[in-house]
Amino acid sequence: MPIEIPTDLTPELVPLSWLLGTWTGRGRLGSGEADDEHFTQTATFSANGLPYLQYKAESWLTDEEGTILRPLSVETGFWQLDRPLNDADGGPGLIPADIVPALRTADDVEALRNADGGFDIIVNIVHPGGISELYYGSIKGPQIQLATDAVMRHSGAKDYSAATRIFGLVNGDLFWRWDVAAQGKSLEAHASAALHKVQ
């Protein structure tokens, strides 16, 4: 399936452009063994002219046939290339950008390529229950690898100390896996899914 890049997309989002749209599909909790529970998920990546993608994923617990049993979770966040911000960038808060976009050409973006030929990225994801994740990672073509640099929790949140995530585009579908270190355990399989693009 060819990847279509919107003509009005901020140049530095071109490496992330294959994520744009709404994806839906099914997955399994844990490592996907026979007793591991099933879920369905809808994930949306969108752009609004600023140098990041907005992300939202909603998940529901299901039975083996995919019938929704109850809500499971929601997460939301922002995905962007890892680069120093400058006066052309907006923020913090509502301080407006001098220029939108800060990186205006493909050559500006190409200068950010890492030694492996991909791009370093930053992903912020916020969860209910007072948990926020800051991931650093890389994107190379339609493959993403992320690892938490920090997990922030409020004092009453459940124990959660680290995570890794991988994403890949395979035959037009978005496959992902999420490993988590929580409840005193080291990193282990938390969930995985295959999502199909719906728009």
C-alpha positions in Angstrom: 0.0 0.0 0.0 1.6 3.3 -1.0 2.0 6.0 1.6 0.4 9.3 0.7 2.0 12.4 2.2 -0.4 15.4 2.6 0.8 18.4 0.6 0.2 20.7 3.5 2.1 18.6 6.1 4.8 20.4 8.2 8.1 19.2 6.6 9.5 17.7 9.8 6.5 15.4 10.1 7.2 13.7 6.7 9.2 10.8 8.4 6.1 10.2 10.7 3.5 10.7 7.9 2.8 6.9 7.5 1.2 7.0 10.9 -1.4 9.6 10.0 -5.1 8.5 10.1 -7.3 6.3 12.2 -6.4 2.7 12.8 -8.5 0.0 14.4 -8.0 -3.7 15.2 -7.6 -6.4 17.8 -4.8 -7.4 20.2 -3.9 -9.5 23.2 -2.8 -8.6 26.7 0.4 -10.1 28.0 2.4 -12.2 25.6 -0.7 -13.5 23.7 -0.8 -16.9 25.4 -4.0 -18.9 25.5 -5.4 -17.4 28.8 -4.4 -13.8 27.9 -7.3 -11.5 27.4 -8.4 -10.0 24.1 -9.0 -6.3 23.4 -9.9 -4.0 20.5 -8.3 -0.6 19.9 -8.8 2.5 17.8 -5.8 4.8 17.5 -5.7 8.2 15.7 -2.7 10.2 14.6 -3.4 13.7 13.3 -1.6 16.9 12.4 -2.7 20.5 12.9 0.2 22.5 11.2 2.5 22.4 14.2 5.6 20.2 14.3 4.1 17.2 16.1 1.5 14.5 15.6 -1.4 14.3 18.1 -2.1 10.8 19.2 -5.1 9.2 20.9 -5.7 5.5 21.5 -8.9 4.0 23.1 -9.1 0.3 24.0 -11.9 -2.0 25.1 -11.7 -5.5 26.6 -13.4 -8.1 24.4 -14.2 -11.7 24.3 -12.5 -14.1 21.9 -14.9 -13.2 19.1 -14.3 -9.4 19.5 -17.5 -8.5 21.3 -16.8 -5.5 23.5 -17.2 -6.3 27.2 -16.1 -3.0 28.8 -13.7 0.0 28.4 -10.1 -0.8 29.0 -8.1 2.4 28.8 -7.4 5.7 26.9 -4.0 7.3 26.3 -3.2 10.5 24.5 0.0 12.3 23.5 2.4 13.9 21.0 5.0 12.5 18.6 7.8 14.6 17.1 11.3 14.6 15.8 13.9 15.1 18.6 15.6 18.4 17.9 16.6 21.5 19.8 13.7 24.0 19.8 14.6 27.6 18.7 13.0 31.0 18.5 10.9 29.9 15.5 9.2 27.3 17.7 6.2 28.2 19.9 6.0 27.7 23.7 6.2 27.2 26.4 2.4 27.4 26.9 0.8 29.9 24.5 3.9 31.8 23.5 3.4 31.9 19.7 6.0 30.7 17.2 7.9 33.2 15.2 7.7 31.1 12.1 5.5 28.1 11.3 7.0 25.7 10.4 10.4 26.2 12.0 12.0 23.7 9.6 10.8 24.8 6.2 12.5 22.5 3.7 13.3 18.8 3.1 17.0 19.7 3.4 16.3 21.2 6.9 14.7 17.9 7.9 17.4 15.7 6.2 20.0 17.4 8.4 18.4 15.7 11.4 19.1 12.2 10.2 20.9 10.0 12.8 23.9 7.8 12.2 21.6 4.8 11.4 19.9 6.7 8.6 16.7 7.3 10.5 15.5 10.1 12.8 15.5 10.4 16.6 12.0 11.0 18.0 10.3 12.1 21.3 6.9 10.7 22.3 4.9 12.0 25.3 2.0 9.8 26.4 -0.4 10.5 29.2 -2.6 7.9 30.9 -5.5 8.0 33.4 -4.5 7.3 36.9 -1.8 10.0 37.1 0.8 8.5 34.8 2.8 10.2 32.1 5.5 8.6 30.0 8.4 10.3 28.1 9.9 8.1 25.4 13.0 8.6 23.3 13.5 6.5 20.3 14.0 6.3 16.5 12.1 6.0 13.3 13.6 4.5 10.2 11.1 4.2 7.4 8.0 2.5 8.7 9.6 1.2 11.9 9.7 2.8 15.3 11.5 1.8 18.5 10.8 3.6 21.8 12.1 3.4 25.4 11.0 5.5 28.3 13.4 8.1 29.6 11.0 8.9 32.5 7.7 7.7 33.9 6.0 10.2 36.2 3.4 9.0 38.7 1.3 10.8 41.3 1.7 9.5 44.8 -1.4 7.2 44.6 -0.6 5.8 41.2 0.1 2.1 40.7 3.7 1.1 40.4 5.1 1.5 36.9 8.8 2.3 36.2 9.7 1.7 32.6 8.4 0.7 29.1 9.4 0.0 25.6 7.2 0.1 22.5 7.8 -0.9 18.9 5.6 -0.1 15.9 5.9 -1.2 12.3 3.9 -1.0 9.1 3.5 -4.5 7.6 1.4 -4.9 4.4 -0.5 -1.8 5.2 -1.3 -2.7 8.8 0.1 -1.1 11.9 1.6 -3.7 14.3 2.7 -2.7 17.8 4.1 -4.3 20.9 4.3 -2.7 24.4 6.6 -4.1 27.2 6.2 -2.7 30.7 8.1 -2.9 34.0 5.5 -2.6 36.7 4.5 -4.0 40.1 8.1 -4.7 41.0 8.8 -6.8 37.9 11.3 -6.1 35.1 10.3 -5.4 31.5 7.8 -8.0 30.2 5.2 -8.4 27.5 2.2 -6.1 28.3 0.2 -6.0 25.1 0.4 -6.2 21.3 -2.0 -5.6 18.4 -2.5 -5.4 14.7 -4.5 -2.4 13.5 -6.0 -1.7 10.0 -6.2 1.8 8.6 -9.8 3.0 8.3 -9.3 6.6 7.2 
